[in-house]
Coordinates of C-alpha atoms and ligand atoms in Angstrom, one line a residue:
M1 CA -76.8 -99.9 -94.9
C2 CA -80.2 -101.4 -95.2
G3 CA -81.2 -104.5 -97.1
I4 CA -83.7 -104.7 -100.0
V5 CA -85.4 -107.8 -101.4
G6 CA -87.9 -108.1 -104.2
Y7 CA -89.7 -110.9 -106.1
I8 CA -92.0 -111.4 -109.0
G9 CA -92.9 -114.8 -110.4
N10 CA -95.2 -117.7 -109.7
R11 CA -94.3 -118.5 -106.1
R12 CA -95.7 -117.0 -102.9
A13 CA -93.6 -113.8 -102.7
Y14 CA -93.8 -113.6 -98.9
D15 CA -91.7 -116.8 -98.4
I16 CA -88.9 -115.6 -100.6
L17 CA -89.0 -112.1 -99.2
I18 CA -88.7 -113.3 -95.6
Q19 CA -86.0 -115.8 -96.4
G20 CA -84.1 -113.0 -98.2
L21 CA -84.5 -110.6 -95.3
H22 CA -82.9 -113.2 -93.0
R23 CA -80.0 -113.4 -95.4
L24 CA -79.7 -109.6 -95.5
E25 CA -80.3 -109.0 -91.8
Y26 CA -76.6 -108.4 -91.3
R27 CA -77.0 -105.1 -93.2
G28 CA -79.4 -103.7 -90.5
Y29 CA -81.8 -105.1 -88.0
D30 CA -83.6 -102.1 -86.5
S31 CA -86.9 -103.0 -88.2
S32 CA -88.2 -104.9 -91.2
G33 CA -91.2 -105.0 -93.5
V34 CA -92.8 -106.5 -96.6
A35 CA -95.3 -105.3 -99.2
M36 CA -97.1 -107.8 -101.4
I37 CA -99.9 -107.3 -103.9
S38 CA -102.4 -110.0 -103.3
E39 CA -104.4 -112.0 -105.9
T40 CA -107.3 -109.8 -105.2
G41 CA -105.3 -106.6 -105.9
E42 CA -104.7 -105.5 -102.3
L43 CA -101.4 -103.9 -101.5
N44 CA -100.6 -105.4 -98.1
I45 CA -97.8 -103.8 -96.1
Y46 CA -96.6 -105.3 -92.8
K47 CA -93.8 -103.8 -90.8
S48 CA -92.3 -104.3 -87.4
K49 CA -89.6 -102.8 -85.2
G50 CA -86.8 -105.2 -84.4
K51 CA -85.6 -108.3 -86.2
V52 CA -87.2 -110.2 -89.0
E53 CA -88.5 -112.8 -86.6
A54 CA -90.6 -110.0 -85.0
L55 CA -92.1 -109.3 -88.4
E56 CA -92.8 -112.9 -88.9
R57 CA -94.7 -113.1 -85.6
Y58 CA -96.6 -110.0 -86.5
A59 CA -97.6 -111.2 -90.0
V60 CA -98.5 -114.8 -89.0
D61 CA -102.3 -114.3 -89.2
K62 CA -102.3 -111.8 -92.0
D63 CA -103.1 -112.1 -95.7
L64 CA -99.7 -113.2 -97.1
G65 CA -100.9 -114.1 -100.6
G66 CA -99.5 -112.7 -103.8
N67 CA -96.6 -113.5 -106.0
I68 CA -95.1 -110.0 -106.3
G69 CA -93.6 -108.1 -103.4
I70 CA -90.8 -106.0 -102.0
A71 CA -89.2 -106.1 -98.5
H72 CA -86.6 -104.3 -96.4
T73 CA -84.5 -104.6 -93.3
R74 CA -83.4 -101.3 -91.8
W75 CA -80.4 -99.7 -90.2
A76 CA -81.9 -96.4 -89.0
T77 CA -80.5 -93.1 -90.3
H78 CA -83.4 -90.7 -90.4
G79 CA -85.9 -91.3 -87.6
E80 CA -85.8 -93.8 -84.7
P81 CA -86.3 -97.5 -85.2
N82 CA -90.0 -98.0 -84.9
D83 CA -92.9 -99.5 -86.8
I84 CA -93.8 -96.3 -88.6
N85 CA -90.3 -95.5 -89.8
A86 CA -89.9 -99.1 -91.0
H87 CA -90.0 -99.7 -94.7
P88 CA -91.8 -100.3 -97.1
H89 CA -93.3 -96.7 -97.2
Y90 CA -96.4 -96.1 -99.1
S91 CA -97.8 -93.1 -101.0
Q92 CA -100.6 -90.9 -99.8
S93 CA -103.2 -92.7 -101.8
G94 CA -101.9 -96.0 -100.6
R95 CA -101.3 -97.2 -104.2
I96 CA -97.5 -97.3 -104.4
A97 CA -95.0 -98.9 -102.0
L98 CA -91.3 -98.4 -101.9
V99 CA -88.2 -99.7 -100.2
H100 CA -84.9 -97.8 -100.1
N101 CA -81.3 -98.3 -99.1
G102 CA -79.2 -95.1 -98.9
T103 CA -79.9 -91.5 -97.9
I104 CA -81.7 -88.8 -99.7
E105 CA -79.7 -85.6 -98.9
N106 CA -82.2 -83.1 -100.2
Y107 CA -85.2 -84.7 -98.6
S108 CA -86.2 -81.7 -96.5
V109 CA -86.4 -79.5 -99.5
L110 CA -88.5 -82.1 -101.4
K111 CA -90.6 -82.7 -98.4
E112 CA -91.4 -79.0 -98.0
A113 CA -92.4 -78.7 -101.6
L114 CA -94.7 -81.8 -101.4
I115 CA -96.3 -80.5 -98.2
Q116 CA -97.1 -77.3 -100.2
Q117 CA -98.9 -79.5 -102.7
G118 CA -101.0 -81.0 -99.9
Y119 CA -99.0 -84.2 -99.1
K120 CA -99.0 -85.4 -95.6
F121 CA -96.1 -87.4 -94.1
V122 CA -96.4 -90.0 -91.5
S123 CA -92.8 -91.0 -90.8
Q124 CA -89.6 -89.2 -90.0
T125 CA -87.7 -90.9 -92.8
D126 CA -86.0 -89.4 -95.8
T127 CA -87.4 -92.4 -97.8
E128 CA -91.1 -91.4 -97.5
V129 CA -90.2 -88.3 -99.7
A130 CA -89.3 -90.6 -102.5
V131 CA -92.6 -92.5 -102.6
Q132 CA -94.7 -89.4 -102.3
L133 CA -92.6 -87.7 -105.0
I134 CA -93.2 -90.6 -107.4
E135 CA -96.9 -90.5 -106.8
Y136 CA -97.0 -86.8 -107.2
I137 CA -95.2 -87.0 -110.6
M138 CA -97.4 -89.9 -111.7
T139 CA -100.5 -87.9 -110.9
T140 CA -99.5 -84.5 -112.2
N141 CA -97.8 -85.8 -115.4
N142 CA -100.3 -88.6 -115.9
C143 CA -97.4 -90.9 -116.6
S144 CA -96.3 -94.5 -116.0
L145 CA -94.6 -95.7 -112.8
F146 CA -91.4 -96.1 -114.8
D147 CA -91.5 -92.5 -116.1
A148 CA -92.3 -91.2 -112.6
V149 CA -89.4 -93.1 -111.0
K150 CA -87.1 -91.8 -113.8
E151 CA -88.2 -88.2 -113.2
A152 CA -88.0 -88.6 -109.4
A153 CA -84.5 -90.0 -109.7
K154 CA -83.4 -86.8 -111.4
R155 CA -84.7 -84.7 -108.6
I156 CA -83.3 -86.8 -105.7
V157 CA -79.8 -86.0 -104.5
G158 CA -78.1 -88.7 -102.5
A159 CA -77.6 -92.4 -102.5
Y160 CA -80.3 -94.8 -103.2
A161 CA -81.3 -98.3 -104.3
I162 CA -85.0 -98.4 -104.5
A163 CA -87.7 -100.9 -105.5
V164 CA -91.2 -99.8 -106.2
V165 CA -94.5 -101.5 -106.7
D166 CA -97.9 -100.1 -107.8
R167 CA -101.1 -101.8 -106.7
E168 CA -102.7 -100.9 -110.1
N169 CA -100.0 -102.8 -112.0
P170 CA -99.4 -106.1 -110.1
G171 CA -97.1 -107.4 -112.9
Q172 CA -94.2 -105.0 -112.5
I173 CA -91.4 -103.9 -110.1
I174 CA -89.4 -100.8 -110.9
A175 CA -85.9 -100.6 -109.4
A176 CA -83.2 -97.9 -109.5
R177 CA -79.7 -97.5 -108.3
Q178 CA -77.4 -94.6 -107.5
S179 CA -74.4 -95.3 -105.2
S180 CA -76.2 -98.2 -103.3
P181 CA -76.0 -101.7 -104.6
L182 CA -78.8 -103.6 -106.3
V183 CA -78.6 -107.1 -107.9
I184 CA -81.4 -108.7 -110.1
G185 CA -81.6 -112.5 -110.2
V186 CA -82.9 -113.9 -113.4
G187 CA -84.8 -117.2 -113.0
E188 CA -87.1 -119.2 -115.2
G189 CA -90.2 -117.0 -115.4
E190 CA -89.3 -115.2 -112.3
Y191 CA -87.1 -112.4 -111.1
F192 CA -85.4 -111.7 -107.7
L193 CA -84.1 -108.4 -106.5
A194 CA -81.7 -107.8 -103.6
S195 CA -79.0 -105.6 -102.1
D196 CA -76.5 -108.4 -102.6
A197 CA -76.6 -111.8 -104.2
T198 CA -77.1 -113.8 -101.0
P199 CA -80.9 -113.9 -101.1
I200 CA -80.8 -114.9 -104.8
I201 CA -78.3 -117.7 -104.9
E202 CA -80.6 -120.5 -103.7
Y203 CA -83.0 -119.8 -106.7
T204 CA -80.7 -118.8 -109.6
N205 CA -77.0 -118.2 -110.2
K206 CA -77.7 -115.7 -113.1
V207 CA -77.6 -112.1 -112.0
V208 CA -77.5 -108.6 -113.4
Y209 CA -75.7 -106.0 -111.3
L210 CA -77.4 -102.6 -111.8
N211 CA -75.0 -99.7 -112.4
D212 CA -75.3 -96.2 -111.0
G213 CA -77.9 -94.2 -112.8
E214 CA -79.8 -97.2 -114.1
I215 CA -83.5 -98.1 -113.8
A216 CA -84.7 -101.7 -114.2
V217 CA -88.2 -102.5 -115.4
I218 CA -89.0 -106.0 -114.2
N219 CA -92.2 -107.2 -115.8
R220 CA -93.7 -110.6 -115.1
D221 CA -93.2 -113.0 -118.0
E222 CA -91.2 -110.4 -120.0
E223 CA -87.6 -109.8 -120.7
L224 CA -85.7 -107.7 -118.2
K225 CA -85.2 -104.1 -119.3
V226 CA -82.6 -101.7 -118.0
Y227 CA -82.5 -98.0 -118.9
H228 CA -80.3 -95.0 -118.0
I229 CA -82.0 -92.3 -116.0
N230 CA -80.9 -89.7 -118.5
G231 CA -82.0 -91.3 -121.7
A232 CA -84.5 -93.8 -123.1
D233 CA -81.8 -96.1 -124.5
Q234 CA -81.7 -99.6 -123.1
S235 CA -78.4 -100.4 -121.4
K236 CA -76.6 -103.5 -122.4
I237 CA -77.7 -106.2 -120.0
E238 CA -74.7 -108.2 -118.8
I239 CA -75.7 -111.5 -117.1
T240 CA -73.1 -112.7 -114.6
E241 CA -72.9 -116.3 -113.3
L242 CA -72.4 -116.4 -109.5
Q243 CA -69.8 -118.8 -108.1
M244 CA -71.2 -118.7 -104.5
S245 CA -72.8 -121.8 -102.9
I246 CA -75.7 -121.9 -100.5
E247 CA -73.6 -123.8 -97.9
Q248 CA -71.3 -120.8 -97.7
L249 CA -74.3 -118.8 -96.3
E250 CA -75.2 -121.3 -93.5
K251 CA -73.8 -121.6 -90.0
G252 CA -72.6 -125.1 -90.6
G253 CA -73.2 -126.3 -87.1
Y254 CA -71.5 -123.3 -85.3
P255 CA -73.6 -121.3 -82.9
H256 CA -72.6 -118.0 -84.6
F257 CA -71.4 -117.0 -88.0
M258 CA -68.5 -115.2 -86.3
L259 CA -67.2 -118.4 -84.8
K260 CA -67.7 -120.3 -88.1
E261 CA -65.8 -117.6 -89.9
I262 CA -62.9 -117.6 -87.4
F263 CA -62.6 -121.4 -87.8
E264 CA -62.9 -121.2 -91.6
Q265 CA -59.7 -119.2 -91.9
P266 CA -57.3 -122.0 -92.7
R267 CA -59.6 -122.8 -95.7
T268 CA -60.4 -119.2 -96.7
L269 CA -56.7 -118.3 -96.6
A270 CA -55.9 -121.4 -98.7
D271 CA -58.5 -120.1 -101.2
C272 CA -57.0 -116.6 -101.1
I273 CA -53.5 -117.9 -101.8
S274 CA -54.5 -120.5 -104.3
G275 CA -52.8 -120.1 -107.7
R276 CA -51.1 -116.9 -106.6
I277 CA -47.8 -118.3 -105.5
T278 CA -46.0 -120.5 -108.0
A279 CA -45.2 -124.1 -107.1
D280 CA -41.5 -123.3 -106.6
G281 CA -42.4 -120.5 -104.2
K282 CA -40.3 -118.1 -106.2
S283 CA -43.0 -115.8 -107.8
I284 CA -46.3 -114.3 -107.1
V285 CA -49.1 -114.3 -109.6
L286 CA -51.5 -111.3 -109.4
A287 CA -52.7 -110.3 -112.9
G288 CA -54.4 -107.2 -111.5
V289 CA -50.9 -105.9 -110.6
T290 CA -48.8 -107.2 -113.4
D291 CA -51.3 -106.0 -116.1
H292 CA -50.6 -102.5 -114.8
K293 CA -46.9 -103.0 -113.9
E294 CA -45.8 -99.5 -115.1
R295 CA -48.3 -97.8 -112.7
F296 CA -46.8 -99.6 -109.8
L297 CA -43.2 -99.2 -110.9
N298 CA -43.8 -95.5 -111.4
A299 CA -45.8 -94.9 -108.2
G300 CA -44.5 -92.0 -106.2
R301 CA -46.7 -93.0 -103.4
I302 CA -49.4 -95.5 -102.4
I303 CA -52.4 -94.2 -100.6
I304 CA -54.6 -96.8 -98.9
V305 CA -58.2 -95.7 -98.0
A306 CA -60.4 -97.9 -95.8
C307 CA -62.6 -98.0 -92.8
G308 CA -62.8 -100.0 -89.6
T309 CA -61.1 -103.4 -89.7
S310 CA -60.0 -102.8 -93.3
W311 CA -58.2 -99.7 -92.1
H312 CA -56.3 -101.8 -89.6
A313 CA -55.3 -104.2 -92.4
A314 CA -54.3 -101.1 -94.4
L315 CA -51.9 -100.1 -91.6
I316 CA -50.2 -103.5 -91.9
G317 CA -50.1 -102.9 -95.7
K318 CA -48.1 -99.7 -95.1
H319 CA -45.4 -101.7 -93.3
L320 CA -45.5 -104.3 -96.0
F321 CA -45.2 -101.9 -99.0
E322 CA -42.6 -99.8 -97.3
D323 CA -40.5 -102.8 -96.2
F324 CA -40.6 -104.7 -99.5
C325 CA -41.2 -102.0 -102.2
R326 CA -39.6 -98.9 -100.6
I327 CA -42.6 -96.9 -101.7
P328 CA -44.0 -94.3 -99.2
V329 CA -47.5 -95.2 -98.1
A330 CA -50.2 -93.0 -96.6
V331 CA -53.1 -94.8 -94.9
E332 CA -56.2 -92.7 -94.7
Y333 CA -59.6 -93.1 -93.1
A334 CA -61.8 -93.0 -96.2
S335 CA -64.3 -90.7 -94.4
E336 CA -61.6 -88.2 -93.7
F337 CA -59.9 -88.4 -97.0
R338 CA -63.0 -87.7 -99.0
Y339 CA -63.6 -84.4 -97.2
S340 CA -60.0 -83.3 -96.9
N341 CA -58.3 -81.5 -99.7
P342 CA -55.8 -84.3 -100.5
V343 CA -52.8 -83.8 -102.7
V344 CA -53.2 -86.6 -105.2
T345 CA -51.4 -86.8 -108.6
D346 CA -51.4 -89.1 -111.5
K347 CA -48.2 -90.7 -110.0
D348 CA -50.2 -92.0 -107.1
V349 CA -51.7 -95.4 -106.7
L350 CA -54.7 -95.5 -104.5
I351 CA -55.8 -98.8 -103.0
A352 CA -59.4 -99.0 -101.8
L353 CA -59.5 -101.8 -99.2
S354 CA -63.0 -103.1 -98.3
Q355 CA -64.6 -106.4 -97.5
S356 CA -68.0 -105.5 -98.8
G357 CA -66.9 -103.4 -101.7
E358 CA -69.8 -101.1 -100.8
T359 CA -68.6 -98.9 -98.0
A360 CA -69.8 -95.4 -99.1
D361 CA -66.8 -93.5 -97.7
T362 CA -64.3 -95.8 -99.4
L363 CA -66.1 -95.6 -102.7
A364 CA -66.3 -91.8 -102.5
A365 CA -62.6 -91.6 -101.6
L366 CA -61.6 -93.7 -104.6
E367 CA -63.8 -91.7 -106.9
L368 CA -62.1 -88.5 -105.6
A369 CA -58.6 -89.9 -106.2
K370 CA -59.7 -91.2 -109.7
S371 CA -60.9 -87.7 -110.6
K372 CA -57.4 -86.4 -109.7
G373 CA -55.7 -88.9 -112.0
A374 CA -54.6 -91.5 -109.6
F375 CA -54.5 -95.2 -110.6
V376 CA -57.2 -96.8 -108.4
F377 CA -56.9 -100.5 -107.3
G378 CA -59.5 -102.4 -105.3
I379 CA -58.9 -105.1 -102.8
C380 CA -62.4 -106.5 -101.9
N381 CA -64.2 -109.6 -101.0
V382 CA -67.7 -109.3 -102.5
I383 CA -67.4 -110.1 -106.2
G384 CA -69.2 -107.7 -108.5
S385 CA -69.6 -105.1 -105.7
S386 CA -69.4 -101.4 -106.3
I387 CA -65.7 -100.8 -105.5
P388 CA -64.3 -103.4 -107.8
R389 CA -66.5 -102.1 -110.6
A390 CA -65.2 -98.5 -110.0
T391 CA -61.5 -99.2 -110.0
H392 CA -59.0 -99.5 -112.8
S393 CA -57.8 -102.9 -111.5
G394 CA -57.9 -105.0 -108.4
C395 CA -57.6 -108.3 -106.6
Y396 CA -60.3 -110.2 -104.7
I397 CA -59.4 -111.7 -101.4
H398 CA -61.7 -114.8 -102.1
V399 CA -62.6 -115.7 -98.5
G400 CA -66.3 -116.3 -99.2
P401 CA -69.3 -114.5 -97.8
E402 CA -68.6 -112.9 -94.4
I403 CA -71.9 -112.7 -92.6
G404 CA -70.9 -111.9 -88.9
V405 CA -70.9 -108.1 -88.5
A406 CA -67.5 -108.4 -86.8
S407 CA -64.9 -108.9 -89.6
T408 CA -62.5 -111.8 -89.1
K409 CA -61.7 -113.9 -92.1
A410 CA -61.8 -110.8 -94.3
F411 CA -59.0 -109.2 -92.2
T412 CA -56.7 -112.1 -92.6
G413 CA -57.6 -112.3 -96.3
Q414 CA -56.8 -108.6 -96.8
V415 CA -53.4 -108.9 -95.0
T416 CA -52.6 -112.0 -97.1
V417 CA -53.3 -110.2 -100.4
L418 CA -51.4 -107.1 -99.2
A419 CA -48.4 -109.3 -98.4
M420 CA -48.5 -111.0 -101.8
M421 CA -48.8 -107.7 -103.6
A422 CA -45.9 -106.2 -101.7
L423 CA -43.7 -109.1 -102.6
L424 CA -44.7 -109.0 -106.2
I425 CA -44.2 -105.2 -106.5
G426 CA -40.9 -105.5 -104.6
Q427 CA -39.8 -108.2 -107.0
M428 CA -40.8 -106.1 -110.0
K429 CA -38.9 -103.1 -108.6
G430 CA -35.9 -105.1 -107.4
T431 CA -36.3 -104.0 -103.8
V432 CA -36.9 -107.5 -102.5
D433 CA -34.3 -110.2 -103.0
A434 CA -35.2 -113.7 -104.3
E435 CA -34.4 -115.4 -101.0
T436 CA -36.6 -113.1 -98.9
L437 CA -39.4 -113.5 -101.5
E438 CA -39.1 -117.3 -101.3
T439 CA -39.0 -117.4 -97.5
V440 CA -42.0 -115.1 -97.1
A441 CA -44.0 -116.7 -99.9
N442 CA -43.5 -120.1 -98.3
D443 CA -44.5 -118.8 -95.0
I444 CA -47.7 -117.4 -96.5
R445 CA -48.4 -121.0 -97.6
R446 CA -47.8 -122.3 -94.1
V447 CA -50.3 -119.9 -92.5
P448 CA -53.4 -122.1 -92.9
T449 CA -51.6 -125.0 -91.1
L450 CA -50.3 -122.7 -88.4
I451 CA -53.7 -121.3 -87.7
K452 CA -55.0 -124.8 -87.2
E453 CA -52.3 -125.2 -84.5
I454 CA -53.5 -122.1 -82.8
F455 CA -57.1 -123.5 -82.7
K456 CA -55.7 -126.1 -80.3
L457 CA -55.7 -123.3 -77.8
N458 CA -59.4 -122.7 -78.2
D459 CA -60.4 -124.1 -74.8
K460 CA -57.6 -122.2 -73.1
I461 CA -58.8 -118.9 -74.6
E462 CA -62.4 -119.8 -73.7
D463 CA -61.3 -120.2 -70.1
L464 CA -59.3 -117.0 -70.2
A465 CA -62.4 -115.2 -71.4
K466 CA -64.2 -116.3 -68.3
I467 CA -61.7 -114.5 -66.1
F468 CA -62.0 -111.2 -68.0
T469 CA -65.7 -111.2 -68.9
Y470 CA -66.5 -108.6 -66.2
A471 CA -63.7 -106.1 -66.9
H472 CA -65.0 -102.7 -67.8
N473 CA -61.9 -101.5 -69.8
F474 CA -59.1 -103.2 -71.7
L475 CA -55.9 -102.0 -73.2
Y476 CA -54.5 -103.7 -76.3
L477 CA -50.8 -103.0 -76.8
G478 CA -48.5 -103.9 -79.8
R479 CA -45.7 -102.5 -81.8
G480 CA -44.6 -102.5 -85.5
Y481 CA -46.6 -105.0 -87.5
N482 CA -48.6 -105.7 -84.5
F483 CA -49.7 -102.3 -83.5
P484 CA -52.6 -102.6 -86.0
S485 CA -53.3 -106.0 -84.5
A486 CA -53.7 -104.3 -81.2
L487 CA -56.2 -101.8 -82.7
E488 CA -58.0 -104.7 -84.4
G489 CA -58.2 -106.8 -81.2
A490 CA -59.6 -103.8 -79.3
L491 CA -62.2 -103.1 -82.1
K492 CA -63.3 -106.8 -82.0
L493 CA -63.9 -106.6 -78.3
K494 CA -65.7 -103.3 -78.4
E495 CA -68.0 -104.0 -81.2
I496 CA -69.3 -107.4 -80.0
S497 CA -69.0 -107.3 -76.2
Y498 CA -69.6 -103.5 -75.7
I499 CA -66.6 -103.4 -73.3
H500 CA -64.5 -100.3 -73.7
A501 CA -61.1 -101.2 -75.2
E502 CA -58.3 -99.1 -76.5
G503 CA -55.6 -100.2 -78.9
Y504 CA -52.3 -98.4 -78.4
P505 CA -48.6 -98.5 -79.5
A506 CA -47.0 -100.2 -76.5
A507 CA -44.2 -97.6 -76.2
E508 CA -46.5 -94.6 -76.7
M509 CA -48.5 -95.7 -73.6
K510 CA -46.0 -94.1 -71.2
H511 CA -46.9 -90.7 -72.6
G512 CA -50.3 -90.7 -70.9
T513 CA -52.4 -93.8 -71.2
I514 CA -50.2 -95.6 -68.5
A515 CA -52.1 -93.5 -66.0
L516 CA -55.1 -95.7 -66.6
I517 CA -53.4 -98.9 -65.5
D518 CA -54.4 -100.5 -62.3
N519 CA -55.5 -103.9 -61.1
D520 CA -58.9 -103.5 -62.8
M521 CA -57.5 -102.7 -66.3
P522 CA -56.2 -105.8 -68.1
S523 CA -53.7 -105.3 -70.9
V524 CA -53.5 -107.6 -73.8
V525 CA -50.0 -107.3 -75.1
I526 CA -48.7 -108.7 -78.4
A527 CA -45.1 -109.5 -77.6
I528 CA -44.0 -111.9 -80.3
K529 CA -40.3 -112.3 -81.2
D530 CA -39.9 -109.4 -83.7
H531 CA -37.2 -106.7 -84.0
V532 CA -38.8 -104.8 -81.1
Y533 CA -39.4 -107.7 -78.8
D534 CA -37.0 -106.5 -76.1
K535 CA -38.7 -103.1 -76.1
T536 CA -42.1 -104.7 -75.8
V537 CA -40.8 -106.7 -72.9
N538 CA -39.9 -103.4 -71.2
N539 CA -43.4 -102.1 -71.8
I540 CA -44.9 -105.2 -70.1
Q541 CA -42.6 -104.5 -67.1
Q542 CA -44.0 -101.0 -67.0
V543 CA -47.6 -102.3 -66.9
K544 CA -46.8 -104.9 -64.2
A545 CA -45.0 -102.3 -62.1
R546 CA -48.3 -100.4 -61.9
G547 CA -50.3 -103.5 -60.8
G548 CA -51.8 -104.2 -64.2
K549 CA -52.9 -107.7 -65.3
V550 CA -51.2 -108.8 -68.5
V551 CA -52.4 -111.3 -71.1
A552 CA -49.5 -111.8 -73.5
I553 CA -49.5 -113.2 -77.0
V554 CA -46.0 -114.6 -77.5
T555 CA -44.0 -116.7 -79.9
E556 CA -44.0 -120.4 -79.1
G557 CA -41.2 -121.3 -76.7
D558 CA -40.9 -117.8 -75.2
T559 CA -39.7 -118.0 -71.6
V560 CA -39.0 -114.4 -70.8
V561 CA -42.6 -113.0 -71.1
K562 CA -44.0 -116.1 -69.5
E563 CA -42.2 -115.1 -66.3
M564 CA -43.8 -111.7 -66.1
A565 CA -47.2 -112.0 -67.7
D566 CA -50.3 -113.3 -65.9
Y567 CA -51.5 -115.3 -68.8
V568 CA -49.7 -116.3 -72.0
I569 CA -51.0 -117.5 -75.4
E570 CA -48.4 -118.9 -77.7
V571 CA -48.5 -118.6 -81.5
P572 CA -46.0 -120.3 -83.9
Q573 CA -42.9 -118.7 -85.3
I574 CA -43.3 -117.1 -88.8
S575 CA -41.8 -114.3 -90.8
E576 CA -42.3 -111.0 -88.8
C577 CA -44.4 -109.4 -91.6
L578 CA -46.9 -112.2 -91.4
T579 CA -47.3 -112.4 -87.6
P580 CA -50.5 -110.3 -87.6
L581 CA -52.1 -113.3 -89.5
L582 CA -51.4 -115.5 -86.4
T583 CA -51.9 -113.0 -83.6
A584 CA -55.3 -112.1 -85.0
I585 CA -56.7 -115.5 -84.2
P586 CA -56.5 -115.5 -80.3
L587 CA -57.6 -111.9 -80.3
Q588 CA -60.7 -112.8 -82.4
L589 CA -61.5 -115.8 -80.1
L590 CA -61.0 -113.9 -76.9
A591 CA -63.4 -111.2 -78.0
Y592 CA -65.9 -113.8 -79.2
Y593 CA -65.9 -115.8 -75.9
I594 CA -66.2 -112.6 -73.8
A595 CA -69.1 -111.4 -75.8
V596 CA -70.8 -114.8 -75.6
N597 CA -70.3 -114.9 -71.8
K598 CA -71.9 -111.5 -71.6
G599 CA -74.9 -112.8 -73.6
R600 CA -74.4 -110.4 -76.5
N601 CA -75.8 -110.9 -79.9
V602 CA -72.4 -111.7 -81.5
D603 CA -73.4 -111.7 -85.1
Q604 CA -75.6 -108.7 -85.0
P605 CA -74.2 -106.3 -82.3
R606 CA -76.3 -103.3 -81.4
N607 CA -76.2 -100.2 -83.5
L608 CA -74.1 -101.8 -86.2
A609 CA -74.5 -103.2 -89.7
K610 CA -72.2 -105.2 -91.9
S611 CA -71.8 -102.8 -94.8
V612 CA -72.0 -99.1 -94.2
T613 CA -73.4 -97.7 -97.4
V614 CA -74.3 -94.4 -95.8
E615 CA -72.1 -91.5 -94.6
Ligands
M6R701 O1 -66.8 -103.7 -95.9 P1 -65.7 -102.8 -95.4 O2 -64.4 -103.6 -95.2 O3 -65.4 -101.6 -96.2 O4 -66.2 -102.3 -94.0 C1 -65.4 -101.5 -93.2 C2 -65.9 -101.4 -91.8 O5 -67.3 -101.0 -91.8 C3 -65.8 -102.8 -91.1 O6 -64.6 -103.3 -91.1 C4 -66.3 -102.7 -89.6 O7 -65.5 -101.9 -88.9 C5 -66.5 -104.0 -89.0 N1 -67.6 -104.0 -88.2 C6 -65.3 -104.4 -88.2 O8 -65.5 -105.7 -87.6

């Protein structure tokens, strides 16, 4: 949930660390800090509550020299966001500094034992235990930093990616990983370290992804070495070439990443589809599925585990797989699934759906299913992230880096991949006929163009947002394929505008929620022309009869809903199963403009972080 950066080479480390922290700020922005070893051998640590720019202001007149350093941007778990709890943390003697992403579950036991040994703690964090433990082991065993980290790693229970520097050895960074991501960039005579590749890409495209249980020894002017915590053998170092470009990480003239990412969707979906539908529109090409054809053909059930927006996409996936493949589908919150006692067998296919590929709950849920014999399949965006590396097979959504904390283009990418998978499996099973496949596949190809059409309504949606900026509550209603869209629309509004919003199945509303409806409670109703259109029209009548205001998302040319709704947004006609790809766009824009009107920090909403790598 936090972001880590590290550098060792010949440049001024501070500049690289700060730039890297800006790139990783989406992972947490409660506080940030840097530690550099200066040319004169000082270990200088500067930390500040708040965003990276607060740290820059604080550090402006300090000694920023040195070409080795580590840095951190925090999403608080243990201890409130303040300067003291900010990372890097340093050991009692002030010799060692450490940054950490993850949570140390047995920190109170370790802390108590260290206090017994005379160690004093200054912060409320779990992380400080790690740095004190490393120093304790180094002193009592009279060993190297590497040996001390290795030993500490064996005693720590929990998730961690750590980077450690020792003032007495200014030519070395030690890094270790267990269940939290860590990437090492290999440059010419320099190394970079980060929680993901975004801080690295502008310097080198050669990276090494650390695996769980590995420790990297990064020495200046020496070859990178990676060891397993439980043995002295060097792991095989696999250098991966990144495909990402630096332009993908910039705002490209938009005021916010979220707006840029909404407007990128025609292109990102074209990338997502590219090469996956044959030119004649008659077949789907997804090697991750066909290479394991038998597992899908024999699947007694598909379980999809996910969180947040990905969970909403998973609900759409359930409709798709059940409609096209006639395979029963269970959609589970990963955080619930992992602590339930799920019945999973080797006949099950478990799909882990995650933009980041790092969500701790989703990763744990897939590991649980794998241990019970299920075939596990990942649908992720971030290439080389933990989930794709833990699955038997998978499929990337290929929508490029998503930086805004509110997920937009990943959602449409996920739904698109799920639709293509459902068609392919349906074709393999014989549960989808050739004509339906061709119609839906061709409609998938039309989606980028149709989204461009919807963008013509941008100004109208911006105006609509002005009308509703000061509402305190919203209801989002939808049915069938668009009930998950209602949930997603409500989540978008909540997370970036801080307005309470509830997503609900339109017909279920009459069993209680309808009591909330009055003139002050706007309802956003997705009422496109699907097989339950008439029913949804009834639901709109029920809202109007109670004096509620209705914003309706309708199919182009609709005249019925236009008569009864207060405001109408039209989206083009498309196969019913693909309508969530179109209805998502006005819902994303509406949430965005309301949040902007309220002066919210759209890209970094309070209390949130982009990838949730803690429980
Ligand atoms: O990276 P993931 O897709 O696994 O992330 C899951 C959720 O944390 C994520 O979708 C979150 O709900 C977003 N803030 C939604 O916009």
